[in-house]
Amino acid sequence: MADRLEEFRRFRERMNERILEAGNLEIKRFFALDTRCYEPGALDVKTKELLGLVASMVLRCDDCVTYHLVRCKEEGVSDAELFETFNVGLIVGGSIVIPHLRRAVDMLDRLNADGPIDIDRETAE
């Protein structure tokens, strides 16, 4: 599992670097905006990561679900808080979210078994 998460992190870093080095101003601005969105403000980082997790479940993006799960664990989110968040995603997204819920719970179990992994916080997704 740690290998899978490490591969996920390395791929994100490599591809983010490749995308940004292309020099497209609009893409750079979007990535910067995405990063800034998850900084503390009126909402704390933990809450923003939980919101990102719900949105990722509803949009059915497994990479984003993984990213936000890792970030939630880094922010000290409990499993009980995660399951309430999963429930919100399921209610908002409907039954089509169930496969992503299964993979999210599998990832949570793996994270709990293997411990934390540091995810590059530049460009959240």
CSV table of N, CA, C and O in Angstrom, one decimal:
chain,number,residue,atom,x,y,z
A,1,MET,N,0.8,-1.2,0.0
A,1,MET,CA,0.0,0.0,0.0
A,1,MET,C,0.9,1.3,0.0
A,1,MET,O,0.6,2.2,-0.7
A,2,ALA,N,1.9,1.2,0.8
A,2,ALA,CA,2.8,2.4,0.9
A,2,ALA,C,3.4,2.7,-0.5
A,2,ALA,O,3.5,3.8,-0.9
A,3,ASP,N,3.7,1.6,-1.2
A,3,ASP,CA,4.2,1.7,-2.6
A,3,ASP,C,3.2,2.4,-3.5
A,3,ASP,O,3.6,3.2,-4.3
A,4,ARG,N,2.0,2.0,-3.4
A,4,ARG,CA,0.9,2.6,-4.2
A,4,ARG,C,0.8,4.1,-3.9
A,4,ARG,O,0.6,4.9,-4.9
A,5,LEU,N,0.8,4.4,-2.7
A,5,LEU,CA,0.6,5.9,-2.3
A,5,LEU,C,1.9,6.6,-2.7
A,5,LEU,O,1.8,7.8,-3.2
A,6,GLU,N,3.0,6.0,-2.6
A,6,GLU,CA,4.3,6.7,-3.0
A,6,GLU,C,4.3,6.9,-4.5
A,6,GLU,O,4.7,7.9,-5.0
A,7,GLU,N,3.8,5.9,-5.3
A,7,GLU,CA,3.7,6.0,-6.7
A,7,GLU,C,2.7,7.1,-7.1
A,7,GLU,O,3.0,7.9,-8.0
A,8,PHE,N,1.6,7.2,-6.4
A,8,PHE,CA,0.6,8.2,-6.6
A,8,PHE,C,1.3,9.6,-6.4
A,8,PHE,O,1.1,10.5,-7.2
A,9,ARG,N,2.0,9.8,-5.3
A,9,ARG,CA,2.6,11.0,-5.0
A,9,ARG,C,3.7,11.4,-6.0
A,9,ARG,O,3.7,12.5,-6.5
A,10,ARG,N,4.5,10.5,-6.4
A,10,ARG,CA,5.6,10.7,-7.4
A,10,ARG,C,5.0,11.1,-8.8
A,10,ARG,O,5.4,12.0,-9.4
A,11,PHE,N,3.9,10.4,-9.1
A,11,PHE,CA,3.3,10.7,-10.4
A,11,PHE,C,2.7,12.1,-10.4
A,11,PHE,O,2.9,12.9,-11.3
A,12,ARG,N,2.0,12.5,-9.3
A,12,ARG,CA,1.4,13.8,-9.2
A,12,ARG,C,2.5,14.9,-9.3
A,12,ARG,O,2.3,15.8,-10.0
A,13,GLU,N,3.5,14.7,-8.5
A,13,GLU,CA,4.6,15.7,-8.6
A,13,GLU,C,5.2,15.8,-9.9
A,13,GLU,O,5.4,16.9,-10.4
A,14,ARG,N,5.5,14.6,-10.6
A,14,ARG,CA,6.2,14.7,-11.9
A,14,ARG,C,5.3,15.3,-12.9
A,14,ARG,O,5.7,16.2,-13.7
A,15,MET,N,4.0,15.0,-12.9
A,15,MET,CA,3.1,15.5,-13.9
A,15,MET,C,2.7,17.0,-13.6
A,15,MET,O,2.6,17.8,-14.6
A,16,ASN,N,2.6,17.4,-12.4
A,16,ASN,CA,2.4,18.8,-12.1
A,16,ASN,C,3.6,19.6,-12.5
A,16,ASN,O,3.4,20.7,-13.1
A,17,GLU,N,4.8,19.1,-12.3
A,17,GLU,CA,6.0,19.8,-12.7
A,17,GLU,C,6.0,20.0,-14.3
A,17,GLU,O,6.2,21.0,-14.8
A,18,ARG,N,5.7,18.9,-15.0
A,18,ARG,CA,5.6,18.9,-16.4
A,18,ARG,C,4.6,19.9,-16.9
A,18,ARG,O,4.8,20.6,-17.9
A,19,ILE,N,3.4,19.8,-16.4
A,19,ILE,CA,2.3,20.7,-16.8
A,19,ILE,C,2.7,22.2,-16.6
A,19,ILE,O,2.6,23.0,-17.5
A,20,LEU,N,3.2,22.5,-15.4
A,20,LEU,CA,3.6,23.9,-15.1
A,20,LEU,C,4.8,24.4,-15.9
A,20,LEU,O,4.8,25.5,-16.3
A,21,GLU,N,5.7,23.5,-16.2
A,21,GLU,CA,6.9,24.0,-17.0
A,21,GLU,C,6.5,24.3,-18.4
A,21,GLU,O,7.3,25.0,-19.1
A,22,ALA,N,5.4,23.9,-18.9
A,22,ALA,CA,4.9,24.2,-20.2
A,22,ALA,C,4.6,25.7,-20.3
A,22,ALA,O,4.6,26.3,-21.4
A,23,GLY,N,4.4,26.4,-19.2
A,23,GLY,CA,4.3,27.8,-19.2
A,23,GLY,C,3.0,28.4,-19.5
A,23,GLY,O,2.9,29.6,-19.7
A,24,ASN,N,1.9,27.6,-19.6
A,24,ASN,CA,0.6,28.2,-19.9
A,24,ASN,C,0.1,29.0,-18.7
A,24,ASN,O,-0.1,28.4,-17.6
A,25,LEU,N,-0.1,30.3,-18.9
A,25,LEU,CA,-0.5,31.2,-17.9
A,25,LEU,C,-1.8,30.8,-17.2
A,25,LEU,O,-1.9,30.8,-16.0
A,26,GLU,N,-2.8,30.4,-18.0
A,26,GLU,CA,-4.1,30.1,-17.4
A,26,GLU,C,-4.0,28.8,-16.6
A,26,GLU,O,-4.6,28.8,-15.5
A,27,ILE,N,-3.3,27.8,-17.0
A,27,ILE,CA,-3.1,26.6,-16.2
A,27,ILE,C,-2.4,27.0,-14.9
A,27,ILE,O,-2.8,26.5,-13.8
A,28,LYS,N,-1.3,27.7,-15.0
A,28,LYS,CA,-0.6,28.1,-13.8
A,28,LYS,C,-1.5,28.9,-12.8
A,28,LYS,O,-1.5,28.6,-11.6
A,29,ARG,N,-2.3,29.8,-13.3
A,29,ARG,CA,-3.3,30.5,-12.5
A,29,ARG,C,-4.3,29.5,-11.8
A,29,ARG,O,-4.6,29.7,-10.6
A,30,PHE,N,-4.8,28.6,-12.6
A,30,PHE,CA,-5.7,27.6,-12.0
A,30,PHE,C,-5.1,26.8,-10.9
A,30,PHE,O,-5.7,26.6,-9.8
A,31,PHE,N,-3.9,26.3,-11.2
A,31,PHE,CA,-3.2,25.5,-10.1
A,31,PHE,C,-2.9,26.4,-8.9
A,31,PHE,O,-3.1,25.9,-7.8
A,32,ALA,N,-2.5,27.6,-9.1
A,32,ALA,CA,-2.3,28.5,-7.9
A,32,ALA,C,-3.6,28.7,-7.2
A,32,ALA,O,-3.6,28.7,-5.9
A,33,LEU,N,-4.7,29.0,-7.9
A,33,LEU,CA,-6.0,29.2,-7.3
A,33,LEU,C,-6.4,27.9,-6.5
A,33,LEU,O,-6.9,28.0,-5.4
A,34,ASP,N,-6.2,26.8,-7.1
A,34,ASP,CA,-6.5,25.5,-6.4
A,34,ASP,C,-5.8,25.4,-5.1
A,34,ASP,O,-6.3,25.0,-4.1
A,35,THR,N,-4.5,25.6,-5.2
A,35,THR,CA,-3.7,25.6,-3.9
A,35,THR,C,-4.1,26.5,-2.9
A,35,THR,O,-4.3,26.2,-1.7
A,36,ARG,N,-4.4,27.8,-3.3
A,36,ARG,CA,-4.8,28.8,-2.3
A,36,ARG,C,-6.2,28.5,-1.7
A,36,ARG,O,-6.5,28.8,-0.6
A,37,CYS,N,-7.0,27.8,-2.5
A,37,CYS,CA,-8.4,27.5,-2.0
A,37,CYS,C,-8.4,26.7,-0.7
A,37,CYS,O,-9.2,26.9,0.2
A,38,TYR,N,-7.4,25.9,-0.5
A,38,TYR,CA,-7.3,25.0,0.6
A,38,TYR,C,-6.5,25.6,1.8
A,38,TYR,O,-6.2,24.9,2.8
A,39,GLU,N,-6.0,26.8,1.7
A,39,GLU,CA,-5.3,27.5,2.8
A,39,GLU,C,-6.4,27.9,3.8
A,39,GLU,O,-7.5,28.2,3.5
A,40,PRO,N,-5.9,28.1,5.1
A,40,PRO,CA,-6.9,28.6,6.1
A,40,PRO,C,-7.4,29.9,5.8
A,40,PRO,O,-6.7,30.8,5.2
A,41,GLY,N,-8.7,30.1,6.1
A,41,GLY,CA,-9.4,31.4,5.9
A,41,GLY,C,-10.5,31.4,6.9
A,41,GLY,O,-10.4,31.0,8.1
A,42,ALA,N,-11.7,31.8,6.4
A,42,ALA,CA,-12.9,31.7,7.3
A,42,ALA,C,-13.2,30.3,7.7
A,42,ALA,O,-13.6,30.0,8.8
A,43,LEU,N,-12.8,29.3,6.8
A,43,LEU,CA,-12.9,27.9,7.1
A,43,LEU,C,-11.4,27.4,7.4
A,43,LEU,O,-10.5,27.8,6.7
A,44,ASP,N,-11.3,26.5,8.3
A,44,ASP,CA,-10.0,25.9,8.5
A,44,ASP,C,-9.6,24.9,7.5
A,44,ASP,O,-10.5,24.4,6.7
A,45,VAL,N,-8.4,24.5,7.4
A,45,VAL,CA,-7.9,23.5,6.4
A,45,VAL,C,-8.6,22.2,6.5
A,45,VAL,O,-9.0,21.6,5.5
A,46,LYS,N,-8.8,21.7,7.7
A,46,LYS,CA,-9.5,20.5,7.9
A,46,LYS,C,-10.9,20.5,7.3
A,46,LYS,O,-11.3,19.6,6.5
A,47,THR,N,-11.7,21.5,7.5
A,47,THR,CA,-13.0,21.6,6.9
A,47,THR,C,-12.9,21.7,5.4
A,47,THR,O,-13.7,21.0,4.7
A,48,LYS,N,-12.0,22.4,4.9
A,48,LYS,CA,-11.8,22.6,3.4
A,48,LYS,C,-11.5,21.2,2.8
A,48,LYS,O,-12.0,20.9,1.7
A,49,GLU,N,-10.6,20.4,3.5
A,49,GLU,CA,-10.3,19.1,2.9
A,49,GLU,C,-11.5,18.2,3.0
A,49,GLU,O,-11.7,17.4,2.0
A,50,LEU,N,-12.3,18.3,4.0
A,50,LEU,CA,-13.5,17.5,4.1
A,50,LEU,C,-14.5,17.9,2.9
A,50,LEU,O,-15.1,17.0,2.3
A,51,LEU,N,-14.6,19.2,2.7
A,51,LEU,CA,-15.4,19.6,1.5
A,51,LEU,C,-14.9,19.1,0.2
A,51,LEU,O,-15.6,18.7,-0.7
A,52,GLY,N,-13.6,19.2,0.1
A,52,GLY,CA,-12.9,18.6,-1.1
A,52,GLY,C,-13.2,17.1,-1.3
A,52,GLY,O,-13.4,16.7,-2.4
A,53,LEU,N,-13.2,16.4,-0.2
A,53,LEU,CA,-13.5,15.0,-0.2
A,53,LEU,C,-14.9,14.7,-0.7
A,53,LEU,O,-15.1,13.9,-1.6
A,54,VAL,N,-15.9,15.5,-0.2
A,54,VAL,CA,-17.3,15.3,-0.6
A,54,VAL,C,-17.4,15.6,-2.1
A,54,VAL,O,-18.0,14.8,-2.9
A,55,ALA,N,-16.8,16.7,-2.5
A,55,ALA,CA,-16.9,17.1,-4.0
A,55,ALA,C,-16.3,16.0,-4.8
A,55,ALA,O,-16.8,15.7,-5.9
A,56,SER,N,-15.1,15.5,-4.4
A,56,SER,CA,-14.4,14.5,-5.2
A,56,SER,C,-15.3,13.2,-5.3
A,56,SER,O,-15.3,12.5,-6.3
A,57,MET,N,-16.0,12.8,-4.2
A,57,MET,CA,-16.8,11.6,-4.2
A,57,MET,C,-18.0,11.9,-5.2
A,57,MET,O,-18.3,11.0,-6.0
A,58,VAL,N,-18.6,13.0,-5.1
A,58,VAL,CA,-19.8,13.3,-6.0
A,58,VAL,C,-19.3,13.4,-7.4
A,58,VAL,O,-20.0,12.9,-8.3
A,59,LEU,N,-18.1,14.0,-7.7
A,59,LEU,CA,-17.6,14.0,-9.1
A,59,LEU,C,-17.0,12.7,-9.5
A,59,LEU,O,-16.6,12.6,-10.7
A,60,ARG,N,-16.9,11.8,-8.6
A,60,ARG,CA,-16.4,10.4,-8.9
A,60,ARG,C,-15.0,10.4,-9.4
A,60,ARG,O,-14.6,9.7,-10.4
A,61,CYS,N,-14.1,11.2,-8.7
A,61,CYS,CA,-12.7,11.2,-9.1
A,61,CYS,C,-11.9,10.5,-8.0
A,61,CYS,O,-11.6,11.0,-6.9
A,62,ASP,N,-11.5,9.2,-8.3
A,62,ASP,CA,-10.8,8.4,-7.3
A,62,ASP,C,-9.4,9.0,-7.0
A,62,ASP,O,-9.0,8.9,-5.8
A,63,ASP,N,-8.7,9.6,-7.9
A,63,ASP,CA,-7.4,10.3,-7.6
A,63,ASP,C,-7.7,11.4,-6.6
A,63,ASP,O,-6.9,11.6,-5.6
A,64,CYS,N,-8.7,12.2,-6.8
A,64,CYS,CA,-9.0,13.3,-5.9
A,64,CYS,C,-9.5,12.8,-4.5
A,64,CYS,O,-9.1,13.3,-3.5
A,65,VAL,N,-10.3,11.7,-4.5
A,65,VAL,CA,-10.7,11.1,-3.2
A,65,VAL,C,-9.5,10.7,-2.5
A,65,VAL,O,-9.3,10.9,-1.3
A,66,THR,N,-8.5,10.0,-3.1
A,66,THR,CA,-7.3,9.6,-2.5
A,66,THR,C,-6.5,10.7,-1.9
A,66,THR,O,-6.1,10.7,-0.8
A,67,TYR,N,-6.4,11.8,-2.7
A,67,TYR,CA,-5.6,13.0,-2.3
A,67,TYR,C,-6.3,13.6,-1.1
A,67,TYR,O,-5.6,13.8,-0.1
A,68,HIS,N,-7.6,13.8,-1.1
A,68,HIS,CA,-8.2,14.4,0.0
A,68,HIS,C,-8.3,13.5,1.3
A,68,HIS,O,-8.2,14.0,2.4
A,69,LEU,N,-8.4,12.2,1.1
A,69,LEU,CA,-8.3,11.3,2.2
A,69,LEU,C,-6.9,11.4,2.9
A,69,LEU,O,-6.9,11.5,4.1
A,70,VAL,N,-5.9,11.4,2.1
A,70,VAL,CA,-4.5,11.6,2.7
A,70,VAL,C,-4.4,12.9,3.4
A,70,VAL,O,-4.0,13.0,4.6
A,71,ARG,N,-4.9,14.0,2.8
A,71,ARG,CA,-4.8,15.3,3.4
A,71,ARG,C,-5.7,15.3,4.7
A,71,ARG,O,-5.3,15.9,5.7
A,72,CYS,N,-6.9,14.7,4.7
A,72,CYS,CA,-7.7,14.7,5.9
A,72,CYS,C,-7.0,14.0,7.0
A,72,CYS,O,-7.0,14.4,8.2
A,73,LYS,N,-6.4,12.8,6.7
A,73,LYS,CA,-5.6,12.1,7.8
A,73,LYS,C,-4.5,13.0,8.3
A,73,LYS,O,-4.2,13.1,9.5
A,74,GLU,N,-3.8,13.7,7.4
A,74,GLU,CA,-2.7,14.6,7.8
A,74,GLU,C,-3.3,15.7,8.7
A,74,GLU,O,-2.6,16.2,9.6
A,75,GLU,N,-4.5,16.1,8.5
A,75,GLU,CA,-5.1,17.2,9.3
A,75,GLU,C,-5.8,16.7,10.5
A,75,GLU,O,-6.4,17.4,11.3
A,76,GLY,N,-5.7,15.4,10.8
A,76,GLY,CA,-6.2,14.8,12.0
A,76,GLY,C,-7.7,14.5,12.0
A,76,GLY,O,-8.3,14.3,13.1
A,77,VAL,N,-8.2,14.3,10.9
A,77,VAL,CA,-9.6,13.9,10.8
A,77,VAL,C,-9.8,12.5,11.3
A,77,VAL,O,-9.1,11.6,10.9
A,78,SER,N,-10.8,12.3,12.1
A,78,SER,CA,-11.0,10.9,12.7
A,78,SER,C,-11.8,10.1,11.7
A,78,SER,O,-12.4,10.6,10.7
A,79,ASP,N,-11.8,8.8,11.9
A,79,ASP,CA,-12.5,7.9,11.0
A,79,ASP,C,-14.0,8.2,11.1
A,79,ASP,O,-14.8,8.2,10.1
A,80,ALA,N,-14.5,8.5,12.3
A,80,ALA,CA,-15.9,8.9,12.5
A,80,ALA,C,-16.3,10.1,11.7
A,80,ALA,O,-17.4,10.1,11.0
A,81,GLU,N,-15.4,11.1,11.7
A,81,GLU,CA,-15.7,12.3,10.9
A,81,GLU,C,-15.6,12.0,9.4
A,81,GLU,O,-16.5,12.5,8.6
A,82,LEU,N,-14.7,11.1,9.0
A,82,LEU,CA,-14.7,10.7,7.6
A,82,LEU,C,-15.9,9.9,7.2
A,82,LEU,O,-16.5,10.2,6.1
A,83,PHE,N,-16.5,9.0,8.0
A,83,PHE,CA,-17.7,8.3,7.6
A,83,PHE,C,-18.9,9.2,7.5
A,83,PHE,O,-19.8,9.1,6.7
A,84,GLU,N,-18.9,10.3,8.4
A,84,GLU,CA,-20.0,11.3,8.2
A,84,GLU,C,-19.8,12.0,6.9
A,84,GLU,O,-20.8,12.3,6.2
A,85,THR,N,-18.6,12.3,6.6
A,85,THR,CA,-18.3,13.0,5.3
A,85,THR,C,-18.7,12.1,4.1
A,85,THR,O,-19.3,12.5,3.1
A,86,PHE,N,-18.3,10.8,4.2
A,86,PHE,CA,-18.7,9.8,3.2
A,86,PHE,C,-20.3,9.8,3.0
A,86,PHE,O,-20.8,9.8,1.9
A,87,ASN,N,-21.0,9.9,4.1
A,87,ASN,CA,-22.4,9.9,4.1
A,87,ASN,C,-23.0,11.1,3.3
A,87,ASN,O,-23.9,11.0,2.5
A,88,VAL,N,-22.4,12.3,3.6
A,88,VAL,CA,-22.8,13.5,2.9
A,88,VAL,C,-22.6,13.3,1.4
A,88,VAL,O,-23.4,13.6,0.6
A,89,GLY,N,-21.4,12.8,1.0
A,89,GLY,CA,-21.1,12.5,-0.4
A,89,GLY,C,-22.1,11.6,-1.0
A,89,GLY,O,-22.6,11.8,-2.2
A,90,LEU,N,-22.5,10.5,-0.3
A,90,LEU,CA,-23.4,9.5,-0.8
A,90,LEU,C,-24.8,10.1,-0.9
A,90,LEU,O,-25.5,9.9,-2.0
A,91,ILE,N,-25.2,10.9,0.0
A,91,ILE,CA,-26.6,11.5,-0.1
A,91,ILE,C,-26.6,12.5,-1.2
A,91,ILE,O,-27.6,12.5,-2.0
A,92,VAL,N,-25.6,13.4,-1.4
A,92,VAL,CA,-25.6,14.4,-2.4
A,92,VAL,C,-25.5,13.7,-3.8
A,92,VAL,O,-26.1,14.1,-4.7
A,93,GLY,N,-24.6,12.7,-3.9
A,93,GLY,CA,-24.3,12.1,-5.2
A,93,GLY,C,-25.2,10.9,-5.6
A,93,GLY,O,-25.3,10.6,-6.7
A,94,GLY,N,-25.8,10.3,-4.6
A,94,GLY,CA,-26.7,9.2,-4.9
A,94,GLY,C,-25.9,7.9,-5.0
A,94,GLY,O,-24.7,7.8,-4.8
A,95,SER,N,-26.6,6.8,-5.4
A,95,SER,CA,-26.1,5.5,-5.4
A,95,SER,C,-24.9,5.3,-6.4
A,95,SER,O,-24.1,4.4,-6.2
A,96,ILE,N,-24.7,6.2,-7.4
A,96,ILE,CA,-23.6,6.1,-8.3
A,96,ILE,C,-22.3,6.3,-7.5
A,96,ILE,O,-21.2,6.0,-8.0
A,97,VAL,N,-22.4,6.9,-6.4
A,97,VAL,CA,-21.2,7.2,-5.6
A,97,VAL,C,-20.7,5.9,-4.8
A,97,VAL,O,-19.5,5.8,-4.4
A,98,ILE,N,-21.5,4.9,-4.7
A,98,ILE,CA,-21.2,3.7,-3.9
A,98,ILE,C,-19.9,3.1,-4.3
A,98,ILE,O,-19.1,2.8,-3.4
A,99,PRO,N,-19.6,2.9,-5.6
A,99,PRO,CA,-18.3,2.3,-5.9
A,99,PRO,C,-17.1,3.1,-5.4
A,99,PRO,O,-16.1,2.6,-5.0
A,100,HIS,N,-17.3,4.4,-5.4
A,100,HIS,CA,-16.2,5.3,-5.0
A,100,HIS,C,-16.1,5.3,-3.5
A,100,HIS,O,-15.1,5.5,-2.9
A,101,LEU,N,-17.3,5.2,-2.8
A,101,LEU,CA,-17.3,5.0,-1.4
A,101,LEU,C,-16.5,3.7,-1.0
A,101,LEU,O,-15.7,3.7,0.0
A,102,ARG,N,-16.8,2.7,-1.7
A,102,ARG,CA,-16.0,1.4,-1.4
A,102,ARG,C,-14.5,1.6,-1.5
A,102,ARG,O,-13.8,1.2,-0.7
A,103,ARG,N,-14.1,2.3,-2.6
A,103,ARG,CA,-12.7,2.5,-2.8
A,103,ARG,C,-12.1,3.5,-1.7
A,103,ARG,O,-11.0,3.3,-1.3
A,104,ALA,N,-12.9,4.4,-1.3
A,104,ALA,CA,-12.5,5.4,-0.3
A,104,ALA,C,-12.3,4.7,1.0
A,104,ALA,O,-11.3,4.9,1.7
A,105,VAL,N,-13.2,3.8,1.4
A,105,VAL,CA,-13.1,3.0,2.6
A,105,VAL,C,-11.9,2.1,2.6
A,105,VAL,O,-11.2,1.9,3.5
A,106,ASP,N,-11.7,1.5,1.4
A,106,ASP,CA,-10.5,0.6,1.3
A,106,ASP,C,-9.2,1.4,1.5
A,106,ASP,O,-8.3,1.0,2.1
A,107,MET,N,-9.2,2.6,0.8
A,107,MET,CA,-8.0,3.5,1.0
A,107,MET,C,-7.8,3.9,2.4
A,107,MET,O,-6.7,3.9,3.0
A,108,LEU,N,-8.9,4.2,3.1
A,108,LEU,CA,-8.9,4.6,4.5
A,108,LEU,C,-8.3,3.5,5.4
A,108,LEU,O,-7.4,3.7,6.2
A,109,ASP,N,-8.8,2.3,5.1
A,109,ASP,CA,-8.2,1.1,5.8
A,109,ASP,C,-6.7,0.9,5.6
A,109,ASP,O,-6.0,0.7,6.5
A,110,ARG,N,-6.3,1.1,4.4
A,110,ARG,CA,-4.9,1.0,4.0
A,110,ARG,C,-4.1,2.1,4.7
A,110,ARG,O,-3.0,1.9,5.2
A,111,LEU,N,-4.6,3.3,4.7
A,111,LEU,CA,-3.9,4.5,5.3
A,111,LEU,C,-3.8,4.2,6.8
A,111,LEU,O,-2.8,4.4,7.4
A,112,ASN,N,-4.9,3.7,7.4
A,112,ASN,CA,-4.8,3.4,8.9
A,112,ASN,C,-3.8,2.3,9.2
A,112,ASN,O,-3.2,2.3,10.2
A,113,ALA,N,-3.7,1.3,8.3
A,113,ALA,CA,-2.8,0.2,8.5
A,113,ALA,C,-1.3,0.7,8.3
A,113,ALA,O,-0.4,0.2,9.0
A,114,ASP,N,-1.1,1.5,7.3
A,114,ASP,CA,0.3,1.9,6.9
A,114,ASP,C,0.8,3.2,7.5
A,114,ASP,O,2.0,3.4,7.4
A,115,GLY,N,-0.1,4.0,8.1
A,115,GLY,CA,0.4,5.2,8.6
A,115,GLY,C,0.4,6.3,7.6
A,115,GLY,O,0.1,6.1,6.4
A,116,PRO,N,0.8,7.5,8.0
A,116,PRO,CA,0.7,8.7,7.1
A,116,PRO,C,1.7,8.7,6.0
A,116,PRO,O,2.8,8.0,6.1
A,117,ILE,N,1.3,9.4,4.9
A,117,ILE,CA,2.3,9.6,3.8
A,117,ILE,C,2.1,11.1,3.5
A,117,ILE,O,1.0,11.6,3.5
A,118,ASP,N,3.2,11.7,3.2
A,118,ASP,CA,3.2,13.1,2.9
A,118,ASP,C,2.9,13.3,1.4
A,118,ASP,O,3.5,12.8,0.5
A,119,ILE,N,1.8,14.1,1.2
A,119,ILE,CA,1.4,14.4,-0.2
A,119,ILE,C,1.8,15.8,-0.5
A,119,ILE,O,1.6,16.7,0.3
A,120,ASP,N,2.4,16.0,-1.7
A,120,ASP,CA,2.7,17.4,-2.1
A,120,ASP,C,1.5,18.2,-2.1
A,120,ASP,O,0.5,17.9,-2.7
A,121,ARG,N,1.5,19.3,-1.4
A,121,ARG,CA,0.3,20.2,-1.3
A,121,ARG,C,0.2,21.2,-2.4
A,121,ARG,O,-0.8,21.9,-2.5
A,122,GLU,N,1.2,21.3,-3.3
A,122,GLU,CA,1.0,22.1,-4.5
A,122,GLU,C,0.0,21.5,-5.4
A,122,GLU,O,0.1,20.3,-5.7
A,123,THR,N,-0.9,22.3,-5.8
A,123,THR,CA,-2.0,21.8,-6.7
A,123,THR,C,-2.7,20.6,-6.1
A,123,THR,O,-2.3,19.5,-6.3
A,124,ALA,N,-3.7,20.9,-5.4
A,124,ALA,CA,-4.4,19.9,-4.6
A,124,ALA,C,-4.8,18.7,-5.4
A,124,ALA,O,-4.6,17.6,-4.9
A,125,GLU,N,-5.4,18.8,-6.5
A,125,GLU,CA,-5.8,17.5,-7.2
A,125,GLU,C,-4.8,17.1,-8.2
A,125,GLU,O,-4.0,17.7,-8.7
